[in-house]
Amino acid sequence: METINKSDFIDVYVLKTLNEIKNSVKRNIKLDDERVEEIDKKMTLILKDLINANFKNLQMDPKGNLIYTFLPIVDEQENKKVRLSLVLYYTALYYDNVELLHELLREDINFNYNYSINLQYLDKTISSKFERKKYIEMIKICGFIFRNFANSIKNLPEEEREKYIQRFTKLMNIKYELIYEVLKPKKGYYWSRERFESIFNKNNLDTFTDETYINATEEQLDFINSCKSESYKKETCERLNHLMQTKGFSNYLFNFDLMMRLYTDEQLEKISLYISHVIDRFSQTEESLNKIIDFIQRRPDLVARIGEVSKEDFIEIDNFTLIEVCDSYDFINYRNNNLNLMVKSVKPKVALKKLLGFYKKDDTQEQKGPVLIKK
């Protein structure tokens, strides 16, 4: 019978543990291969020291599988704590930021986030730009802003990434007082979401100028946050910044590139989010876009109902029939094909109204809305 070699087992366990640690880290931050090689060597020595000091904890589960824990008891929660500690320490070594890790832990900063870990807090290229005490306070109040910013630039080349970090640092320091006043804990009041989480994401930094950020109100920061993952044309960005700086604009809409093609500055401030959503939904072709604009100009009060119609049915059914269906029925379920029955039932009414000239556009409404797109 082959004798179990303690040293071989420890080497295997260390490699397996190290791979698990790195996989957890890689799920949260991007690692450089050269730096990883150096940190792997340091972490291997640390793991071996821990194991050699506690090898007595080697046990077997009821199925005969080997169990190892650095603690004197086999406990799932304790094992999770050990694993998280190893992941945090590996990251701190990687960023050369172990001292910051200690300070964040002393301040009881929570690194867990849903099914991920906020390892971005330890990124020295970002943390080193802030005064340490202020940085820790910011992480307490709005660490999610730092996490999301870091995630948005993680794949950029180092030089370009540094430019975004410099700008983020400047704007974060300028806007922090407002962010703090909005997000600071209030007795009996709890935010159900991470407000402002994406205000400094890369796409938003590409869209909005420093002047827009510096002068932004609370409502405008919410507006910027709503634009988190969208990328706009240059002319759209210029117009958005102008509206925000001169008109206090903060009206989020779907597909700003399209909305600015259709609406004047004054109209953009008044159009509803749902109207923009419906226009965007039916804008796949010029024909469909013109059709939804015509529908809205005729019956803006039915916009919420037309959104229940499938894109295919919207193209196939004429607007007069769609108007009668939306006006006559409380619920349209195109997945159950009840729209066809509705269309058949309103056809006589449509024919009569056409004959009597009921479907003339409201000229005043047409002036308020977008113009039809010329082919």
mmCIF file of C-alpha atoms in Angstrom:
data_model
loop_
_atom_site.group_PDB
_atom_site.id
_atom_site.type_symbol
_atom_site.label_atom_id
_atom_site.label_comp_id
_atom_site.label_asym_id
_atom_site.label_seq_id
_atom_site.Cartn_x
_atom_site.Cartn_y
_atom_site.Cartn_z
ATOM 1 C CA MET A 1 0.000 0.000 0.000
ATOM 2 C CA GLU A 2 1.373 3.385 -1.019
ATOM 3 C CA THR A 3 2.305 5.640 1.878
ATOM 4 C CA ILE A 4 0.642 9.095 1.951
ATOM 5 C CA ASN A 5 3.285 11.764 1.584
ATOM 6 C CA LYS A 6 2.387 14.717 3.786
ATOM 7 C CA SER A 7 4.515 17.136 1.757
ATOM 8 C CA ASP A 8 2.911 16.064 -1.545
ATOM 9 C CA PHE A 9 -0.547 16.454 -0.091
ATOM 10 C CA ILE A 10 0.236 19.947 1.172
ATOM 11 C CA ASP A 11 1.565 20.947 -2.264
ATOM 12 C CA VAL A 12 -1.613 19.669 -3.922
ATOM 13 C CA TYR A 13 -3.825 21.402 -1.381
ATOM 14 C CA VAL A 14 -1.927 24.680 -1.760
ATOM 15 C CA LEU A 15 -2.212 24.624 -5.572
ATOM 16 C CA LYS A 16 -5.940 23.858 -5.397
ATOM 17 C CA THR A 17 -6.525 26.565 -2.806
ATOM 18 C CA LEU A 18 -4.447 29.093 -4.740
ATOM 19 C CA ASN A 19 -6.431 28.414 -7.930
ATOM 20 C CA GLU A 20 -9.704 28.871 -6.048
ATOM 21 C CA ILE A 21 -8.474 32.160 -4.607
ATOM 22 C CA LYS A 22 -7.354 33.455 -8.010
ATOM 23 C CA ASN A 23 -10.611 32.407 -9.672
ATOM 24 C CA SER A 24 -12.545 34.414 -7.082
ATOM 25 C CA VAL A 25 -10.284 37.410 -7.634
ATOM 26 C CA LYS A 26 -10.535 37.156 -11.441
ATOM 27 C CA ARG A 27 -14.314 37.195 -11.264
ATOM 28 C CA ASN A 28 -14.114 40.676 -9.765
ATOM 29 C CA ILE A 29 -11.010 42.394 -11.153
ATOM 30 C CA LYS A 30 -8.691 42.040 -14.129
ATOM 31 C CA LEU A 31 -5.271 40.583 -13.292
ATOM 32 C CA ASP A 32 -1.954 41.122 -15.032
ATOM 33 C CA ASP A 33 -0.156 37.816 -15.712
ATOM 34 C CA GLU A 34 3.306 39.074 -14.708
ATOM 35 C CA ARG A 35 2.051 40.490 -11.432
ATOM 36 C CA VAL A 36 0.055 37.309 -10.756
ATOM 37 C CA GLU A 37 3.170 35.161 -11.033
ATOM 38 C CA GLU A 38 4.894 37.256 -8.372
ATOM 39 C CA ILE A 39 1.894 37.229 -6.003
ATOM 40 C CA ASP A 40 1.371 33.477 -6.480
ATOM 41 C CA LYS A 41 4.837 32.834 -5.051
ATOM 42 C CA LYS A 42 4.147 35.004 -1.995
ATOM 43 C CA MET A 43 0.719 33.469 -1.435
ATOM 44 C CA THR A 44 2.084 29.925 -1.769
ATOM 45 C CA LEU A 45 4.526 30.542 1.080
ATOM 46 C CA ILE A 46 1.753 32.012 3.223
ATOM 47 C CA LEU A 47 -0.566 29.054 2.589
ATOM 48 C CA LYS A 48 2.149 26.532 3.343
ATOM 49 C CA ASP A 49 2.969 28.270 6.617
ATOM 50 C CA LEU A 50 -0.691 28.216 7.613
ATOM 51 C CA ILE A 51 -1.077 24.563 6.718
ATOM 52 C CA ASN A 52 2.131 23.397 8.395
ATOM 53 C CA ALA A 53 1.117 25.209 11.545
ATOM 54 C CA ASN A 54 -2.333 23.556 11.618
ATOM 55 C CA PHE A 55 -1.973 20.242 9.817
ATOM 56 C CA LYS A 56 -3.701 18.504 12.718
ATOM 57 C CA ASN A 57 -6.993 19.847 11.344
ATOM 58 C CA LEU A 58 -6.939 17.394 8.429
ATOM 59 C CA GLN A 59 -10.152 15.338 8.697
ATOM 60 C CA MET A 60 -12.522 13.213 6.644
ATOM 61 C CA ASP A 61 -16.200 13.759 5.945
ATOM 62 C CA PRO A 62 -18.765 10.900 6.242
ATOM 63 C CA LYS A 63 -18.078 9.920 2.614
ATOM 64 C CA GLY A 64 -14.352 9.572 3.242
ATOM 65 C CA ASN A 65 -13.341 12.783 1.458
ATOM 66 C CA LEU A 66 -10.498 14.796 2.953
ATOM 67 C CA ILE A 67 -11.523 17.995 4.706
ATOM 68 C CA TYR A 68 -9.085 20.686 5.625
ATOM 69 C CA THR A 69 -9.727 23.900 7.497
ATOM 70 C CA PHE A 70 -7.338 26.429 8.989
ATOM 71 C CA LEU A 71 -9.565 26.594 12.045
ATOM 72 C CA PRO A 72 -10.011 23.973 14.772
ATOM 73 C CA ILE A 73 -13.602 23.206 13.782
ATOM 74 C CA VAL A 74 -15.262 22.199 10.535
ATOM 75 C CA ASP A 75 -17.836 24.928 10.016
ATOM 76 C CA GLU A 76 -19.175 26.230 6.688
ATOM 77 C CA GLN A 77 -19.436 29.845 7.810
ATOM 78 C CA GLU A 78 -15.907 29.812 9.200
ATOM 79 C CA ASN A 79 -14.624 28.264 5.979
ATOM 80 C CA LYS A 80 -16.309 31.038 3.989
ATOM 81 C CA LYS A 81 -14.701 33.629 6.223
ATOM 82 C CA VAL A 82 -11.275 32.055 5.731
ATOM 83 C CA ARG A 83 -11.750 31.919 1.950
ATOM 84 C CA LEU A 84 -12.886 35.547 1.800
ATOM 85 C CA SER A 85 -9.910 36.580 3.942
ATOM 86 C CA LEU A 86 -7.545 34.783 1.572
ATOM 87 C CA VAL A 87 -9.151 36.445 -1.466
ATOM 88 C CA LEU A 88 -8.909 39.876 0.162
ATOM 89 C CA TYR A 89 -5.311 39.323 1.178
ATOM 90 C CA TYR A 90 -4.313 38.080 -2.283
ATOM 91 C CA THR A 91 -5.885 41.207 -3.803
ATOM 92 C CA ALA A 92 -4.204 43.497 -1.278
ATOM 93 C CA LEU A 93 -0.844 41.888 -2.106
ATOM 94 C CA TYR A 94 -1.557 42.250 -5.822
ATOM 95 C CA TYR A 95 -2.283 45.982 -5.434
ATOM 96 C CA ASP A 96 0.454 46.462 -2.800
ATOM 97 C CA ASN A 97 -2.273 47.806 -0.530
ATOM 98 C CA VAL A 98 -2.272 45.564 2.556
ATOM 99 C CA GLU A 99 -2.295 48.523 4.925
ATOM 100 C CA LEU A 100 -5.470 49.861 3.312
ATOM 101 C CA LEU A 101 -7.103 46.435 3.675
ATOM 102 C CA HIS A 102 -6.375 46.498 7.407
ATOM 103 C CA GLU A 103 -7.841 49.997 7.743
ATOM 104 C CA LEU A 104 -10.977 49.123 5.777
ATOM 105 C CA LEU A 105 -11.521 46.031 7.917
ATOM 106 C CA ARG A 106 -11.021 48.043 11.109
ATOM 107 C CA GLU A 107 -13.774 50.334 9.842
ATOM 108 C CA ASP A 108 -15.984 47.264 9.257
ATOM 109 C CA ILE A 109 -16.282 47.859 5.502
ATOM 110 C CA ASN A 110 -18.402 45.144 3.903
ATOM 111 C CA PHE A 111 -16.640 43.663 0.877
ATOM 112 C CA ASN A 112 -19.456 41.266 -0.022
ATOM 113 C CA TYR A 113 -21.786 42.357 -2.809
ATOM 114 C CA ASN A 114 -24.498 39.923 -3.933
ATOM 115 C CA TYR A 115 -22.478 37.073 -5.446
ATOM 116 C CA SER A 116 -19.308 39.110 -5.936
ATOM 117 C CA ILE A 117 -16.688 40.858 -3.788
ATOM 118 C CA ASN A 118 -15.838 44.565 -3.845
ATOM 119 C CA LEU A 119 -12.143 44.043 -4.498
ATOM 120 C CA GLN A 120 -12.060 47.318 -6.449
ATOM 121 C CA TYR A 121 -11.796 49.148 -3.103
ATOM 122 C CA LEU A 122 -8.185 47.908 -2.875
ATOM 123 C CA ASP A 123 -7.092 49.228 -6.287
ATOM 124 C CA LYS A 124 -4.130 51.425 -5.398
ATOM 125 C CA THR A 125 -4.216 53.287 -8.726
ATOM 126 C CA ILE A 126 -7.515 54.742 -7.476
ATOM 127 C CA SER A 127 -7.231 54.731 -3.666
ATOM 128 C CA SER A 128 -3.826 56.462 -3.710
ATOM 129 C CA LYS A 129 -5.372 59.513 -5.410
ATOM 130 C CA PHE A 130 -7.462 60.304 -2.323
ATOM 131 C CA GLU A 131 -6.546 61.340 1.185
ATOM 132 C CA ARG A 132 -6.773 58.075 3.160
ATOM 133 C CA LYS A 133 -9.311 59.139 5.797
ATOM 134 C CA LYS A 134 -11.516 60.731 3.137
ATOM 135 C CA TYR A 135 -11.247 57.660 0.925
ATOM 136 C CA ILE A 136 -12.467 55.361 3.683
ATOM 137 C CA GLU A 137 -15.393 57.672 4.412
ATOM 138 C CA MET A 138 -16.288 57.719 0.705
ATOM 139 C CA ILE A 139 -16.191 53.923 0.542
ATOM 140 C CA LYS A 140 -18.540 53.775 3.534
ATOM 141 C CA ILE A 141 -21.045 56.168 1.963
ATOM 142 C CA CYS A 142 -20.799 55.312 -1.729
ATOM 143 C CA GLY A 143 -18.316 52.511 -2.329
ATOM 144 C CA PHE A 144 -20.568 51.280 -5.149
ATOM 145 C CA ILE A 145 -19.623 54.374 -7.178
ATOM 146 C CA PHE A 146 -15.945 53.389 -6.930
ATOM 147 C CA ARG A 147 -16.742 49.759 -7.768
ATOM 148 C CA ASN A 148 -18.743 50.620 -10.877
ATOM 149 C CA PHE A 149 -16.237 53.206 -12.085
ATOM 150 C CA ALA A 150 -13.356 50.727 -11.708
ATOM 151 C CA ASN A 151 -15.307 48.020 -13.547
ATOM 152 C CA SER A 152 -16.070 50.377 -16.438
ATOM 153 C CA ILE A 153 -12.393 51.118 -17.147
ATOM 154 C CA LYS A 154 -10.761 47.784 -16.255
ATOM 155 C CA ASN A 155 -10.114 46.758 -19.876
ATOM 156 C CA LEU A 156 -8.501 50.031 -20.963
ATOM 157 C CA PRO A 157 -4.764 50.378 -21.636
ATOM 158 C CA GLU A 158 -2.868 51.659 -18.586
ATOM 159 C CA GLU A 159 -2.230 55.173 -19.933
ATOM 160 C CA GLU A 160 -5.846 55.723 -20.983
ATOM 161 C CA ARG A 161 -7.101 54.218 -17.736
ATOM 162 C CA GLU A 162 -5.003 56.691 -15.763
ATOM 163 C CA LYS A 163 -6.622 59.625 -17.597
ATOM 164 C CA TYR A 164 -10.074 58.442 -16.517
ATOM 165 C CA ILE A 165 -8.879 57.918 -12.931
ATOM 166 C CA GLN A 166 -7.504 61.478 -12.786
ATOM 167 C CA ARG A 167 -10.817 62.856 -14.013
ATOM 168 C CA PHE A 168 -12.835 60.641 -11.679
ATOM 169 C CA THR A 169 -10.736 61.787 -8.710
ATOM 170 C CA LYS A 170 -11.290 65.444 -9.558
ATOM 171 C CA LEU A 171 -15.039 65.140 -10.071
ATOM 172 C CA MET A 172 -15.609 62.807 -7.129
ATOM 173 C CA ASN A 173 -13.929 65.285 -4.767
ATOM 174 C CA ILE A 174 -15.989 68.169 -6.187
ATOM 175 C CA LYS A 175 -19.360 66.379 -6.061
ATOM 176 C CA TYR A 176 -18.838 64.379 -2.869
ATOM 177 C CA GLU A 177 -20.451 66.966 -0.596
ATOM 178 C CA LEU A 178 -23.699 66.746 -2.580
ATOM 179 C CA ILE A 179 -23.469 62.948 -2.841
ATOM 180 C CA TYR A 180 -22.881 62.700 0.911
ATOM 181 C CA GLU A 181 -25.869 64.901 1.767
ATOM 182 C CA VAL A 182 -28.127 62.747 -0.402
ATOM 183 C CA LEU A 183 -26.772 59.332 0.637
ATOM 184 C CA LYS A 184 -25.803 59.772 4.280
ATOM 185 C CA PRO A 185 -27.783 57.522 6.638
ATOM 186 C CA LYS A 186 -30.993 59.149 7.828
ATOM 187 C CA LYS A 187 -33.034 57.926 10.769
ATOM 188 C CA GLY A 188 -36.082 56.000 9.633
ATOM 189 C CA TYR A 189 -35.118 56.309 5.969
ATOM 190 C CA TYR A 190 -33.532 53.679 3.742
ATOM 191 C CA TRP A 191 -32.529 53.754 0.083
ATOM 192 C CA SER A 192 -33.746 50.623 -1.673
ATOM 193 C CA ARG A 193 -31.100 50.977 -4.390
ATOM 194 C CA GLU A 194 -27.573 52.242 -4.824
ATOM 195 C CA ARG A 195 -28.354 55.753 -5.969
ATOM 196 C CA PHE A 196 -25.800 57.438 -8.243
ATOM 197 C CA GLU A 197 -24.028 54.093 -8.742
ATOM 198 C CA SER A 198 -23.142 54.808 -12.382
ATOM 199 C CA ILE A 199 -22.657 58.575 -12.486
ATOM 200 C CA PHE A 200 -18.929 58.255 -13.173
ATOM 201 C CA ASN A 201 -18.964 55.173 -15.412
ATOM 202 C CA LYS A 202 -16.787 55.484 -18.500
ATOM 203 C CA ASN A 203 -19.709 55.994 -20.901
ATOM 204 C CA ASN A 204 -21.065 58.811 -18.761
ATOM 205 C CA LEU A 205 -17.637 60.435 -18.496
ATOM 206 C CA ASP A 206 -17.472 60.254 -22.294
ATOM 207 C CA THR A 207 -20.912 61.839 -22.616
ATOM 208 C CA PHE A 208 -20.848 64.634 -20.029
ATOM 209 C CA THR A 209 -18.258 67.379 -19.659
ATOM 210 C CA ASP A 210 -16.545 68.469 -16.461
ATOM 211 C CA GLU A 211 -18.575 71.682 -16.481
ATOM 212 C CA THR A 212 -21.823 69.683 -16.644
ATOM 213 C CA TYR A 213 -20.749 67.488 -13.728
ATOM 214 C CA ILE A 214 -19.516 70.392 -11.620
ATOM 215 C CA ASN A 215 -22.782 72.314 -11.961
ATOM 216 C CA ALA A 216 -25.072 69.257 -11.808
ATOM 217 C CA THR A 217 -27.912 69.292 -9.301
ATOM 218 C CA GLU A 218 -29.150 66.237 -7.407
ATOM 219 C CA GLU A 219 -31.802 65.671 -10.095
ATOM 220 C CA GLN A 220 -29.207 65.951 -12.841
ATOM 221 C CA LEU A 221 -26.947 63.417 -11.119
ATOM 222 C CA ASP A 222 -29.929 61.053 -11.124
ATOM 223 C CA PHE A 223 -30.348 61.810 -14.826
ATOM 224 C CA ILE A 224 -26.673 61.076 -15.546
ATOM 225 C CA ASN A 225 -26.993 57.849 -13.567
ATOM 226 C CA SER A 226 -29.923 56.807 -15.774
ATOM 227 C CA CYS A 227 -27.684 57.115 -18.852
ATOM 228 C CA LYS A 228 -25.216 54.605 -17.368
ATOM 229 C CA SER A 229 -24.687 52.172 -20.220
ATOM 230 C CA GLU A 230 -25.528 54.240 -23.274
ATOM 231 C CA SER A 231 -23.179 55.738 -25.817
ATOM 232 C CA TYR A 232 -24.413 58.718 -27.850
ATOM 233 C CA LYS A 233 -23.380 60.459 -31.043
ATOM 234 C CA LYS A 234 -21.110 63.488 -30.701
ATOM 235 C CA GLU A 235 -23.863 65.961 -31.634
ATOM 236 C CA THR A 236 -26.231 64.352 -29.108
ATOM 237 C CA CYS A 237 -23.620 64.714 -26.342
ATOM 238 C CA GLU A 238 -23.042 68.367 -27.211
ATOM 239 C CA ARG A 239 -26.760 69.122 -27.164
ATOM 240 C CA LEU A 240 -27.317 67.241 -23.901
ATOM 241 C CA ASN A 241 -24.522 69.139 -22.177
ATOM 242 C CA HIS A 242 -25.849 72.441 -23.503
ATOM 243 C CA LEU A 243 -29.377 71.664 -22.281
ATOM 244 C CA MET A 244 -28.138 70.650 -18.842
ATOM 245 C CA GLN A 245 -25.941 73.708 -18.413
ATOM 246 C CA THR A 246 -28.389 76.303 -19.782
ATOM 247 C CA LYS A 247 -31.842 74.808 -19.157
ATOM 248 C CA GLY A 248 -31.304 72.617 -16.097
ATOM 249 C CA PHE A 249 -32.363 69.638 -18.229
ATOM 250 C CA SER A 250 -32.829 66.317 -16.394
ATOM 251 C CA ASN A 251 -35.530 64.472 -18.355
ATOM 252 C CA TYR A 252 -34.286 60.940 -19.114
ATOM 253 C CA LEU A 253 -35.594 59.472 -22.375
ATOM 254 C CA PHE A 254 -35.021 56.317 -24.372
ATOM 255 C CA ASN A 255 -32.683 56.623 -27.379
ATOM 256 C CA PHE A 256 -31.548 60.236 -27.099
ATOM 257 C CA ASP A 257 -29.956 60.078 -30.552
ATOM 258 C CA LEU A 258 -33.407 59.457 -32.040
ATOM 259 C CA MET A 259 -35.321 61.779 -29.698
ATOM 260 C CA MET A 260 -33.034 64.694 -30.594
ATOM 261 C CA ARG A 261 -33.601 63.947 -34.250
ATOM 262 C CA LEU A 262 -37.351 64.276 -33.708
ATOM 263 C CA TYR A 263 -37.862 66.935 -31.029
ATOM 264 C CA THR A 264 -36.896 70.524 -30.318
ATOM 265 C CA ASP A 265 -35.191 71.511 -27.057
ATOM 266 C CA GLU A 266 -38.513 72.678 -25.605
ATOM 267 C CA GLN A 267 -40.276 69.455 -26.579
ATOM 268 C CA LEU A 268 -37.514 67.312 -25.077
ATOM 269 C CA GLU A 269 -38.214 68.821 -21.664
ATOM 270 C CA LYS A 270 -41.900 67.870 -21.847
ATOM 271 C CA ILE A 271 -41.970 64.504 -23.580
ATOM 272 C CA SER A 272 -42.682 61.554 -21.295
ATOM 273 C CA LEU A 273 -40.366 58.612 -20.765
ATOM 274 C CA TYR A 274 -43.031 56.216 -22.006
ATOM 275 C CA ILE A 275 -43.582 58.109 -25.258
ATOM 276 C CA SER A 276 -39.854 57.918 -25.946
ATOM 277 C CA HIS A 277 -39.940 54.205 -25.097
ATOM 278 C CA VAL A 278 -42.781 53.510 -27.549
ATOM 279 C CA ILE A 279 -41.154 55.557 -30.321
ATOM 280 C CA ASP A 280 -37.863 53.740 -29.762
ATOM 281 C CA ARG A 281 -39.626 50.360 -29.730
ATOM 282 C CA PHE A 282 -41.231 50.942 -33.127
ATOM 283 C CA SER A 283 -38.293 52.725 -34.784
ATOM 284 C CA GLN A 284 -36.704 49.699 -36.476
ATOM 285 C CA THR A 285 -37.589 51.075 -39.937
ATOM 286 C CA GLU A 286 -38.493 54.523 -41.270
ATOM 287 C CA GLU A 287 -41.948 53.169 -42.155
ATOM 288 C CA SER A 288 -42.544 51.929 -38.617
ATOM 289 C CA LEU A 289 -41.132 55.124 -37.114
ATOM 290 C CA ASN A 290 -43.413 57.322 -39.206
ATOM 291 C CA LYS A 291 -46.336 55.103 -38.299
ATOM 292 C CA ILE A 292 -45.830 55.445 -34.535
ATOM 293 C CA ILE A 293 -45.306 59.195 -34.845
ATOM 294 C CA ASP A 294 -48.576 59.436 -36.782
ATOM 295 C CA PHE A 295 -50.340 57.338 -34.128
ATOM 296 C CA ILE A 296 -49.048 59.551 -31.301
ATOM 297 C CA GLN A 297 -50.046 62.729 -33.107
ATOM 298 C CA ARG A 298 -53.572 61.376 -33.566
ATOM 299 C CA ARG A 299 -54.062 59.836 -30.112
ATOM 300 C CA PRO A 300 -51.304 60.657 -27.609
ATOM 301 C CA ASP A 301 -53.634 59.470 -24.832
ATOM 302 C CA LEU A 302 -53.358 55.880 -26.129
ATOM 303 C CA VAL A 303 -49.552 55.643 -26.077
ATOM 304 C CA ALA A 304 -49.508 53.336 -23.054
ATOM 305 C CA ARG A 305 -51.886 50.931 -24.811
ATOM 306 C CA ILE A 306 -50.075 50.766 -28.158
ATOM 307 C CA GLY A 307 -46.982 49.575 -26.314
ATOM 308 C CA GLU A 308 -48.786 46.282 -25.662
ATOM 309 C CA VAL A 309 -48.937 45.494 -29.384
ATOM 310 C CA SER A 310 -46.207 43.380 -30.976
ATOM 311 C CA LYS A 311 -43.898 44.981 -33.556
ATOM 312 C CA GLU A 312 -45.189 42.637 -36.248
ATOM 313 C CA ASP A 313 -48.863 43.419 -35.578
ATOM 314 C CA PHE A 314 -48.116 47.129 -35.357
ATOM 315 C CA ILE A 315 -46.729 47.129 -38.905
ATOM 316 C CA GLU A 316 -49.512 44.958 -40.354
ATOM 317 C CA ILE A 317 -52.529 46.740 -38.832
ATOM 318 C CA ASP A 318 -53.418 50.273 -39.952
ATOM 319 C CA ASN A 319 -53.387 53.077 -37.396
ATOM 320 C CA PHE A 320 -57.134 53.717 -37.519
ATOM 321 C CA THR A 321 -57.824 50.122 -36.524
ATOM 322 C CA LEU A 322 -55.124 50.218 -33.845
ATOM 323 C CA ILE A 323 -56.675 53.387 -32.425
ATOM 324 C CA GLU A 324 -60.091 51.738 -32.122
ATOM 325 C CA VAL A 325 -58.645 48.570 -30.571
ATOM 326 C CA CYS A 326 -56.652 50.546 -27.992
ATOM 327 C CA ASP A 327 -59.650 52.768 -27.273
ATOM 328 C CA SER A 328 -62.148 49.930 -26.951
ATOM 329 C CA TYR A 329 -60.306 47.231 -25.005
ATOM 330 C CA ASP A 330 -58.675 47.339 -21.583
ATOM 331 C CA PHE A 331 -56.266 44.484 -22.170
ATOM 332 C CA ILE A 332 -54.373 43.422 -25.303
ATOM 333 C CA ASN A 333 -52.585 40.081 -25.059
ATOM 334 C CA TYR A 334 -50.965 39.490 -28.432
ATOM 335 C CA ARG A 335 -49.314 36.315 -27.117
ATOM 336 C CA ASN A 336 -52.790 34.740 -26.848
ATOM 337 C CA ASN A 337 -53.798 36.024 -30.287
ATOM 338 C CA ASN A 338 -56.777 37.934 -28.921
ATOM 339 C CA LEU A 339 -55.730 40.964 -31.006
ATOM 340 C CA ASN A 340 -57.082 39.393 -34.209
ATOM 341 C CA LEU A 341 -60.525 39.054 -32.637
ATOM 342 C CA MET A 342 -60.396 42.664 -31.473
ATOM 343 C CA VAL A 343 -59.428 43.856 -34.961
ATOM 344 C CA LYS A 344 -62.397 42.016 -36.509
ATOM 345 C CA SER A 345 -64.791 43.487 -33.976
ATOM 346 C CA VAL A 346 -63.764 47.118 -34.591
ATOM 347 C CA LYS A 347 -63.560 46.975 -38.401
ATOM 348 C CA PRO A 348 -67.185 48.165 -38.948
ATOM 349 C CA LYS A 349 -66.620 51.120 -36.615
ATOM 350 C CA VAL A 350 -63.373 52.033 -38.429
ATOM 351 C CA ALA A 351 -65.098 51.957 -41.828
ATOM 352 C CA LEU A 352 -67.920 54.205 -40.586
ATOM 353 C CA LYS A 353 -65.578 56.719 -38.937
ATOM 354 C CA LYS A 354 -63.433 56.921 -42.063
ATOM 355 C CA LEU A 355 -66.551 57.668 -44.089
ATOM 356 C CA LEU A 356 -67.590 60.414 -41.686
ATOM 357 C CA GLY A 357 -64.084 61.947 -41.499
ATOM 358 C CA PHE A 358 -63.472 61.235 -37.802
ATOM 359 C CA TYR A 359 -59.774 60.501 -38.212
ATOM 360 C CA LYS A 360 -58.496 63.981 -38.964
ATOM 361 C CA LYS A 361 -55.335 64.897 -37.051
ATOM 362 C CA ASP A 362 -55.387 67.447 -34.287
ATOM 363 C CA ASP A 363 -53.289 70.202 -35.919
ATOM 364 C CA THR A 364 -52.302 71.708 -32.576
ATOM 365 C CA GLN A 365 -51.096 68.323 -31.358
ATOM 366 C CA GLU A 366 -49.115 67.772 -34.553
ATOM 367 C CA GLN A 367 -47.297 71.041 -33.930
ATOM 368 C CA LYS A 368 -46.374 69.891 -30.424
ATOM 369 C CA GLY A 369 -45.041 66.522 -31.514
ATOM 370 C CA PRO A 370 -42.307 65.351 -33.877
ATOM 371 C CA VAL A 371 -42.637 65.764 -37.605
ATOM 372 C CA LEU A 372 -42.929 62.739 -39.850
ATOM 373 C CA ILE A 373 -39.617 61.563 -41.275
ATOM 374 C CA LYS A 374 -39.328 62.239 -44.997
ATOM 375 C CA LYS A 375 -38.084 59.331 -47.083
#
